[in-house]
PDB file of C-alpha atoms in Angstrom:
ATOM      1  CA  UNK A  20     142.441 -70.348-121.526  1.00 71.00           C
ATOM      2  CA  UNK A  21     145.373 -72.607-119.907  1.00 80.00           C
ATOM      3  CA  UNK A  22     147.654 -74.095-122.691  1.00 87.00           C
ATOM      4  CA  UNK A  23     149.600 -76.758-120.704  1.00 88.00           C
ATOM      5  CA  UNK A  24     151.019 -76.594-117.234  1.00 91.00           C
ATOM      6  CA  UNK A  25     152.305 -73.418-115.875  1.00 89.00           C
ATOM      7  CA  UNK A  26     156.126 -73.905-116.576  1.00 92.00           C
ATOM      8  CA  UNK A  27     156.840 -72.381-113.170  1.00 93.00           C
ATOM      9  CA  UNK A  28     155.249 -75.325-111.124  1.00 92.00           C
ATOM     10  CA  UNK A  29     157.259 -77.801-108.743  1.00 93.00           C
ATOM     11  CA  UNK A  30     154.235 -80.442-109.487  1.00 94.00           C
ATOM     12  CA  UNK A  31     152.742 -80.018-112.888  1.00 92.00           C
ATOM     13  CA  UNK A  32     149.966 -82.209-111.740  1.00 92.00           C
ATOM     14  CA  UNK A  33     149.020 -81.893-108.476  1.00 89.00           C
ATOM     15  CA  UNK A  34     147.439 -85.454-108.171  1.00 89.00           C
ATOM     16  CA  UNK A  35     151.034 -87.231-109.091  1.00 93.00           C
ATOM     17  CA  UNK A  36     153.534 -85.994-106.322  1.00 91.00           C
ATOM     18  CA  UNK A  37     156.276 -88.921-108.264  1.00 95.00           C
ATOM     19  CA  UNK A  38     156.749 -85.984-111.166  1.00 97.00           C
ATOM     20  CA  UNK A  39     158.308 -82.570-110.455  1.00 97.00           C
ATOM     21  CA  UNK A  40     159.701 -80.197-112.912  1.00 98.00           C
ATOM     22  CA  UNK A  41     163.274 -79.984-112.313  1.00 97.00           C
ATOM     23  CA  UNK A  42     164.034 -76.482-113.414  1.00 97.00           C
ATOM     24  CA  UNK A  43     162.205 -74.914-110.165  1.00 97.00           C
ATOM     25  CA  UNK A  44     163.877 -77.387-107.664  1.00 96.00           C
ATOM     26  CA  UNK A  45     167.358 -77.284-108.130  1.00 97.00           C
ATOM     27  CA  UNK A  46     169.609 -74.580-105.943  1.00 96.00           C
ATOM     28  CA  UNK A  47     173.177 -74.856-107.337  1.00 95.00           C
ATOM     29  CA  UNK A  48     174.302 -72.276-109.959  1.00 95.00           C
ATOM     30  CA  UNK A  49     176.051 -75.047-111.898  1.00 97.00           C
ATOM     31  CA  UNK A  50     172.749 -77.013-112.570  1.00 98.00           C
ATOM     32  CA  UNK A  51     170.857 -75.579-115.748  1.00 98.00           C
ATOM     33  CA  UNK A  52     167.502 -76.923-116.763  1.00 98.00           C
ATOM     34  CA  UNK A  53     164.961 -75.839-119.494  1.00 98.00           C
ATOM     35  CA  UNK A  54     161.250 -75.897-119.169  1.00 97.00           C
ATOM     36  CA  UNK A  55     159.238 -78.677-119.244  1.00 98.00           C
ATOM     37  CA  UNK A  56     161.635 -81.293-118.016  1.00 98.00           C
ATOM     38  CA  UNK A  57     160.545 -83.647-115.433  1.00 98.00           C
ATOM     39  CA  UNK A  58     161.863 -86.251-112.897  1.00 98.00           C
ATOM     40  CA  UNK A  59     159.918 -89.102-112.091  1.00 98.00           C
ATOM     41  CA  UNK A  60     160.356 -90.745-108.325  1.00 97.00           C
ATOM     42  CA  UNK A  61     157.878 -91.522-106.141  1.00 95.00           C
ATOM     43  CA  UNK A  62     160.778 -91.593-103.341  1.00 94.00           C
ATOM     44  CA  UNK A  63     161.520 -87.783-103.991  1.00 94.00           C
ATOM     45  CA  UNK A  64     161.319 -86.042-107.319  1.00 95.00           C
ATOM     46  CA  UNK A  65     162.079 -82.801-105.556  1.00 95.00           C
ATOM     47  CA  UNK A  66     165.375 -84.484-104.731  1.00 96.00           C
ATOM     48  CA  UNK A  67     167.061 -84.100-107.929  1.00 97.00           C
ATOM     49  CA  UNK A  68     170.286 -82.615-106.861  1.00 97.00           C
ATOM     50  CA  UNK A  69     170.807 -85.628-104.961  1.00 96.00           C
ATOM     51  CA  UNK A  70     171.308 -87.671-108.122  1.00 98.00           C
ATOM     52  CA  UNK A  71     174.086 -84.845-109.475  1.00 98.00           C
ATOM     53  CA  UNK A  72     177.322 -86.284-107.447  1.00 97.00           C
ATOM     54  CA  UNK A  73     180.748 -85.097-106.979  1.00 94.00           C
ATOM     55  CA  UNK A  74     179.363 -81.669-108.358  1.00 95.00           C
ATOM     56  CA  UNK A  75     181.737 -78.991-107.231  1.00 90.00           C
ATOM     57  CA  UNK A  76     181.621 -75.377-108.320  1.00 91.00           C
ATOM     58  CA  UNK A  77     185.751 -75.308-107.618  1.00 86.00           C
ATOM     59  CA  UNK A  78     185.967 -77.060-110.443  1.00 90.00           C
ATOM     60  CA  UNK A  79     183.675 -75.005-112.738  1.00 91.00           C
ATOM     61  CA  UNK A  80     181.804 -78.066-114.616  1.00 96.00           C
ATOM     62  CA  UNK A  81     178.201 -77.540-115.204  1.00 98.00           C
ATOM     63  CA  UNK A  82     175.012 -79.956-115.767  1.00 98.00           C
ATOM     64  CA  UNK A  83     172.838 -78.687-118.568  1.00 98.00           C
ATOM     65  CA  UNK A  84     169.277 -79.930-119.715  1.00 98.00           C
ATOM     66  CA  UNK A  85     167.491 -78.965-122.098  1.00 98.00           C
ATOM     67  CA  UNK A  86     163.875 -78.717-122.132  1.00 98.00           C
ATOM     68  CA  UNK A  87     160.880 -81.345-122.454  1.00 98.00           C
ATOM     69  CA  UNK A  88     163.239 -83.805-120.814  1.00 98.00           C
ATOM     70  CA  UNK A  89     161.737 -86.998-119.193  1.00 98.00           C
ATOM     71  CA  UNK A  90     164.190 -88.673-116.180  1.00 98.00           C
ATOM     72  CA  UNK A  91     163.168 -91.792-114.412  1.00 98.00           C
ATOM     73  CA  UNK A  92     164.369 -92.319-111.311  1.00 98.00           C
ATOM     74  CA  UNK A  93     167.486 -93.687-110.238  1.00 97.00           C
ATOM     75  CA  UNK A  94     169.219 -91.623-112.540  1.00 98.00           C
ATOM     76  CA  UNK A  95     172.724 -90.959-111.599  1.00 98.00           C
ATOM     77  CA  UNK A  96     174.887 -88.012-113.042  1.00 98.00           C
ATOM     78  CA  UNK A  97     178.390 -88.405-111.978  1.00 97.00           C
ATOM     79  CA  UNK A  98     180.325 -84.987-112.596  1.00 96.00           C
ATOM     80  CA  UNK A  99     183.800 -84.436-112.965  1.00 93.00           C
ATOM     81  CA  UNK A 100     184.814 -83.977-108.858  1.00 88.00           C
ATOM     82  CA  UNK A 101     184.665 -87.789-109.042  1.00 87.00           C
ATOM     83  CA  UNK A 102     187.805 -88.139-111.400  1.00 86.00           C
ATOM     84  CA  UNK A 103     191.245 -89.181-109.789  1.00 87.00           C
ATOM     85  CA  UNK A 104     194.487 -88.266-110.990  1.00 83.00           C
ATOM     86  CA  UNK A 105     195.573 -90.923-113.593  1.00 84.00           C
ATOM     87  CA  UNK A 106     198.971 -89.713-114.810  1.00 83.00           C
ATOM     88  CA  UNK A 107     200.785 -90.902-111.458  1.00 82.00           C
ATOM     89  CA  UNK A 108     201.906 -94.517-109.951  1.00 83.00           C
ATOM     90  CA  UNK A 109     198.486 -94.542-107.348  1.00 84.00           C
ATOM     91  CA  UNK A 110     195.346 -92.830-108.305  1.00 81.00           C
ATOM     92  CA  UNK A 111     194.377 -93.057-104.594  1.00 88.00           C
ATOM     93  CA  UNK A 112     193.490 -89.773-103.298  1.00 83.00           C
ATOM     94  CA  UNK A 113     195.202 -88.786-100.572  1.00 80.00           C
ATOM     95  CA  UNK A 114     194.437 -85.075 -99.871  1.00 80.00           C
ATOM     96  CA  UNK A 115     191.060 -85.964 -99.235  1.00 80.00           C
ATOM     97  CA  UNK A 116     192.296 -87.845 -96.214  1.00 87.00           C
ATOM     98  CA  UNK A 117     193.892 -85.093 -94.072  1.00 86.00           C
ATOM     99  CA  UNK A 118     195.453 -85.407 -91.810  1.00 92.00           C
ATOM    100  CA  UNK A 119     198.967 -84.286 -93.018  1.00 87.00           C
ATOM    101  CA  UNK A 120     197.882 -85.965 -96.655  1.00 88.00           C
ATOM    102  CA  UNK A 121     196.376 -82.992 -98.430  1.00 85.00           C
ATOM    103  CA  UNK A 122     200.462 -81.981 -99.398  1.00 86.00           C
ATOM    104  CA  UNK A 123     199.038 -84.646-102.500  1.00 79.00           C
ATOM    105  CA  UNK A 124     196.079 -82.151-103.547  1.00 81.00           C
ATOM    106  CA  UNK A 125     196.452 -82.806-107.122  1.00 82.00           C
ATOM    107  CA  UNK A 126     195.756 -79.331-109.390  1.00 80.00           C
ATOM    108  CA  UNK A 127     192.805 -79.246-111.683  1.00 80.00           C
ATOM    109  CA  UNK A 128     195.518 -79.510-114.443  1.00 80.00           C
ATOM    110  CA  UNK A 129     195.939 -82.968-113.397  1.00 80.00           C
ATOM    111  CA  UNK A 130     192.791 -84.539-113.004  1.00 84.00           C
ATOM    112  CA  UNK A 131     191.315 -86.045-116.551  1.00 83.00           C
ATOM    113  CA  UNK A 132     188.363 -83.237-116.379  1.00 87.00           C
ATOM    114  CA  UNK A 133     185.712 -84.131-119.167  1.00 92.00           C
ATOM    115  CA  UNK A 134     184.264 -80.457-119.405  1.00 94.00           C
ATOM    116  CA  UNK A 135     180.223 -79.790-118.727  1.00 97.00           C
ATOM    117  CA  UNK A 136     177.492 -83.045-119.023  1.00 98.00           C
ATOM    118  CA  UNK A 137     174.642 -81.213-122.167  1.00 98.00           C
ATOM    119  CA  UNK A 138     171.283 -83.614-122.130  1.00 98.00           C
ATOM    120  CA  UNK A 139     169.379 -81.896-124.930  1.00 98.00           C
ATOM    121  CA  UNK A 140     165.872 -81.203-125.805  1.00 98.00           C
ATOM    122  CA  UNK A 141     162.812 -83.579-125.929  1.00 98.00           C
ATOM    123  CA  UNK A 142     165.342 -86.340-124.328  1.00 98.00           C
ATOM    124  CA  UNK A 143     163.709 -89.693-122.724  1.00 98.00           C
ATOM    125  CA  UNK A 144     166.872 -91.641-119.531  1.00 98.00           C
ATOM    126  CA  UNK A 145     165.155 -94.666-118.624  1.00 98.00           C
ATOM    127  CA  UNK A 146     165.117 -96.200-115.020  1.00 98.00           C
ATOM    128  CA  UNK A 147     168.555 -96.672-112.862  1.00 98.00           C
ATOM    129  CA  UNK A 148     171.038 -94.943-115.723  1.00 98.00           C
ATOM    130  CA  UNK A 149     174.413 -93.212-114.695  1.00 98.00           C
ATOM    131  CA  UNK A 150     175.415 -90.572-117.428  1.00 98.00           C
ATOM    132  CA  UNK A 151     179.631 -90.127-116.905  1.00 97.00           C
ATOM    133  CA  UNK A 152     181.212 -86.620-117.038  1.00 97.00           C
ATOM    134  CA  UNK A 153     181.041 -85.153-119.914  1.00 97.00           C
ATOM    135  CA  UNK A 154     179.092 -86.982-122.024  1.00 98.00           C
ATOM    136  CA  UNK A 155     176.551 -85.349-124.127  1.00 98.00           C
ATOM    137  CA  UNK A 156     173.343 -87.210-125.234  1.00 98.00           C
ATOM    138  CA  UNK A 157     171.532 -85.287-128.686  1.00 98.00           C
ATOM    139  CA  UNK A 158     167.956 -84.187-128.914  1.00 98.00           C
ATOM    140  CA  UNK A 159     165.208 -86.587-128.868  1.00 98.00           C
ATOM    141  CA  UNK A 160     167.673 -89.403-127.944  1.00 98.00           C
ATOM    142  CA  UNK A 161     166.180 -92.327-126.060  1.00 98.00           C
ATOM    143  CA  UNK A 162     168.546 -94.089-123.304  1.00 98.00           C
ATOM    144  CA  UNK A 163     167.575 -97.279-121.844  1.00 98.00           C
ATOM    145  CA  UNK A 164     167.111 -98.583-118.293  1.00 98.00           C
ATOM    146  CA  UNK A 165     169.858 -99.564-116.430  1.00 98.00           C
ATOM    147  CA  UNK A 166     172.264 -98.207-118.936  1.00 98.00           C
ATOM    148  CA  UNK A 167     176.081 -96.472-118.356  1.00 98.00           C
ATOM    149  CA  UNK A 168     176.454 -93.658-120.401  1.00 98.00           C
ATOM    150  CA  UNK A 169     179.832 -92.758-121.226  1.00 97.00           C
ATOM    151  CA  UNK A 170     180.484 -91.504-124.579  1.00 97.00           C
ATOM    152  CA  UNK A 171     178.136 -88.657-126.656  1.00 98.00           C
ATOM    153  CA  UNK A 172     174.692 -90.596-128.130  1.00 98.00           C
ATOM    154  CA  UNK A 173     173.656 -88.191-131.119  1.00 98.00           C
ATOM    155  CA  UNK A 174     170.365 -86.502-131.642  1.00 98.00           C
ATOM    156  CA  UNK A 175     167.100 -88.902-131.957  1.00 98.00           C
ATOM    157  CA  UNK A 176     169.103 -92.261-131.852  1.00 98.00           C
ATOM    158  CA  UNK A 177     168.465 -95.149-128.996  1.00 98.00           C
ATOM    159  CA  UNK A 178     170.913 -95.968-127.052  1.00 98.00           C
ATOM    160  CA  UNK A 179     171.513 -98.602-123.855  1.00 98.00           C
ATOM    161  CA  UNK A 180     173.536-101.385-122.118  1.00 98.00           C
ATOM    162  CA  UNK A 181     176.818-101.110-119.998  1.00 97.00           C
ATOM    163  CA  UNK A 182     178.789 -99.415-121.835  1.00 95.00           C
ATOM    164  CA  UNK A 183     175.967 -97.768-123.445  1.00 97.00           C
ATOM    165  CA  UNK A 184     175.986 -98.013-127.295  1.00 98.00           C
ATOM    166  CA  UNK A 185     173.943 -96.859-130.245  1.00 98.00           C
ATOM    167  CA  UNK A 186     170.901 -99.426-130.897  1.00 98.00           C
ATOM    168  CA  UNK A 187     169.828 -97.701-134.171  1.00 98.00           C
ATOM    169  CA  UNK A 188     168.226 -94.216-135.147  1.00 98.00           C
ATOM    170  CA  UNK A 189     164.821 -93.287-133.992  1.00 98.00           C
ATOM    171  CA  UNK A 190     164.067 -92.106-137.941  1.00 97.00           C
ATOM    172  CA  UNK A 191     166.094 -91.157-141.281  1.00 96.00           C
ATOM    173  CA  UNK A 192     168.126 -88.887-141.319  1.00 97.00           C
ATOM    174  CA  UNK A 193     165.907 -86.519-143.308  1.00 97.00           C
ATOM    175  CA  UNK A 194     163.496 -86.464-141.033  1.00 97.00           C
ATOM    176  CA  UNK A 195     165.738 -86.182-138.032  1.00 97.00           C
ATOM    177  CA  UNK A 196     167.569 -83.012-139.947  1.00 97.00           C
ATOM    178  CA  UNK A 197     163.768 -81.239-140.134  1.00 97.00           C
ATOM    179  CA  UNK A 198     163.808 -82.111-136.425  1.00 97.00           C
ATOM    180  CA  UNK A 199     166.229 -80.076-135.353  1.00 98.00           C
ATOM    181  CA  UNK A 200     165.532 -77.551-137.437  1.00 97.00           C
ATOM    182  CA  UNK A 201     161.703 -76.908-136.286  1.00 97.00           C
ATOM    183  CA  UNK A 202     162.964 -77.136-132.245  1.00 98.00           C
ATOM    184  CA  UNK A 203     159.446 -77.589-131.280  1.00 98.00           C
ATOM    185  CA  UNK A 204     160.484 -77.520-128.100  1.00 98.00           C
ATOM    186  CA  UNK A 205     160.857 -73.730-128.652  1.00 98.00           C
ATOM    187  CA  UNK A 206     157.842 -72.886-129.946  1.00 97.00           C
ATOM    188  CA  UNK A 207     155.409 -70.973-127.620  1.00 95.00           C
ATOM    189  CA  UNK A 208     153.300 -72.785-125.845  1.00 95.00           C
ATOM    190  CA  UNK A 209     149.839 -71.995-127.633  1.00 95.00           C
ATOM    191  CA  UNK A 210     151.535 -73.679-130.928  1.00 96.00           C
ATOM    192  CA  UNK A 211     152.956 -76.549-128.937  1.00 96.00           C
ATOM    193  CA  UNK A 212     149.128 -77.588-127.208  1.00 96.00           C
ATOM    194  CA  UNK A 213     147.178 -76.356-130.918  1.00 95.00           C
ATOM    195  CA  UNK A 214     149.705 -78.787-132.596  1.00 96.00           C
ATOM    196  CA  UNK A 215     149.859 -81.663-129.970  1.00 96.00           C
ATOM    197  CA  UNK A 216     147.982 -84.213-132.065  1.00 95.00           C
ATOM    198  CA  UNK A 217     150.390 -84.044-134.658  1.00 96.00           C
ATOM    199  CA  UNK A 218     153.472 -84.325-131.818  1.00 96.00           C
ATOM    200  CA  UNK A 219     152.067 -87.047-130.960  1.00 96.00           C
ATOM    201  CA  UNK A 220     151.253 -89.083-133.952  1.00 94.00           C
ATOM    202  CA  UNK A 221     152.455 -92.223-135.359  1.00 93.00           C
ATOM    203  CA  UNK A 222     151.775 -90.728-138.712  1.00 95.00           C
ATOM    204  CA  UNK A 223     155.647 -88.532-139.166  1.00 94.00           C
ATOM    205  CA  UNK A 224     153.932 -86.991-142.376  1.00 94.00           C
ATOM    206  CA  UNK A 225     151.927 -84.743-139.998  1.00 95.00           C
ATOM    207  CA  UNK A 226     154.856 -82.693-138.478  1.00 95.00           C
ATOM    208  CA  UNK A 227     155.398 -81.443-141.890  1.00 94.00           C
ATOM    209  CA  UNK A 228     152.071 -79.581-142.141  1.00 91.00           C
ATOM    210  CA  UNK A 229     152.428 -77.555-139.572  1.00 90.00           C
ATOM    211  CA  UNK A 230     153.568 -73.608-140.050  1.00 75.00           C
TER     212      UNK A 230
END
């Protein structure tokens, strides 16, 4: 018996070519991406690592995202490559120009490098949002379209505008605590598809009686 879609799958649904699972697209060694997590664009969903920019592996910075993610399209992950140096008169970059120029090529020391960009588990980025370097959005947060994402949203809290701030927690904190402790998202798949009613619910009480 089939519990879910196979987690190896470019198209977990054939019939909707808009959703791809990210995980078996991407090529660069500084992309990671758990199971599960999807991108939705009916221009290209298989064109993910076209929405990671100024990713370079010089610089060591990674992208990680967790698993059960859903991305709508027009997402925009700016990495650190597209930092200028700040601690000089211009922060125009010269080297990049050539032509006699790249004497300016600034060291990694100093560029204002944010470290790696961590999207957790179970995470929900709305339509046309650009997530700075960096940043690092929580578990089951929820982001809003069209939102700028530039400081760290914690785990199950929603979060949107330009810049992006907290709009209020998903649920208390007691339940959000038993959240993270149960990781669904971790559970094998036969306990995630025999427990998907309760995953599901509006009633929160139900997540409880599972074991």
């Amino acid at each position: 018996m089939q519990y879910g879609p196979g987690p190896n799958a470019i198209y977990p649904n054939e019939a909707i070519k808009s959703i791809c699972y990210i995980k078996n697209v991407v090529t660069r060694p500084n992309i990671s991406v758990g199971e599960f997590t999807y991108y939705d664009d009916i221009d290209g969903a298989e064109k993910f690592e076209e929405h990671v920019t100024h990713h370079y592996e010089f610089i060591g910075d990674k992208l990680i995202i967790g698993k059960f993610c859903a991305i709508a399209k027009g997402i925009e992950f700016v990495m650190n490559g597209a930092n200028h140096r700040m601690n000089s008169v211009t922060t125009y970059p010269f080297n990049i120009m050539g032509n006699g120029w790249e004497k300016s090529t600034p060291t990694l020391a100093d560029l204002p490098l944010k470290g790696d960009t961590v999207i957790g588990n179970d995470v929900w980025i709305g339509q046309n949002v650009t997530v700075m370097p960096g940043v690092h959005i929580g578990d089951g947060a929820i982001i809003a379209a069209n939102s700028v994402v530039a400081k760290d949203i914690p785990p199950y809290h929603i979060a949107g505008g330009n810049p992006c701030k907290i709009i209020k927690k998903r649920f208390d904190d007691e339940l959000i605590d038993y959240l993270l402790a149960i990781k669904w998202w971790d559970w094998p798949v036969r306990k995630i598809f025999d427990n998907l009613e309760s995953l599901c619910s509006g009633d929160l009480t139900k997540i409880r009686e599972i074991h």
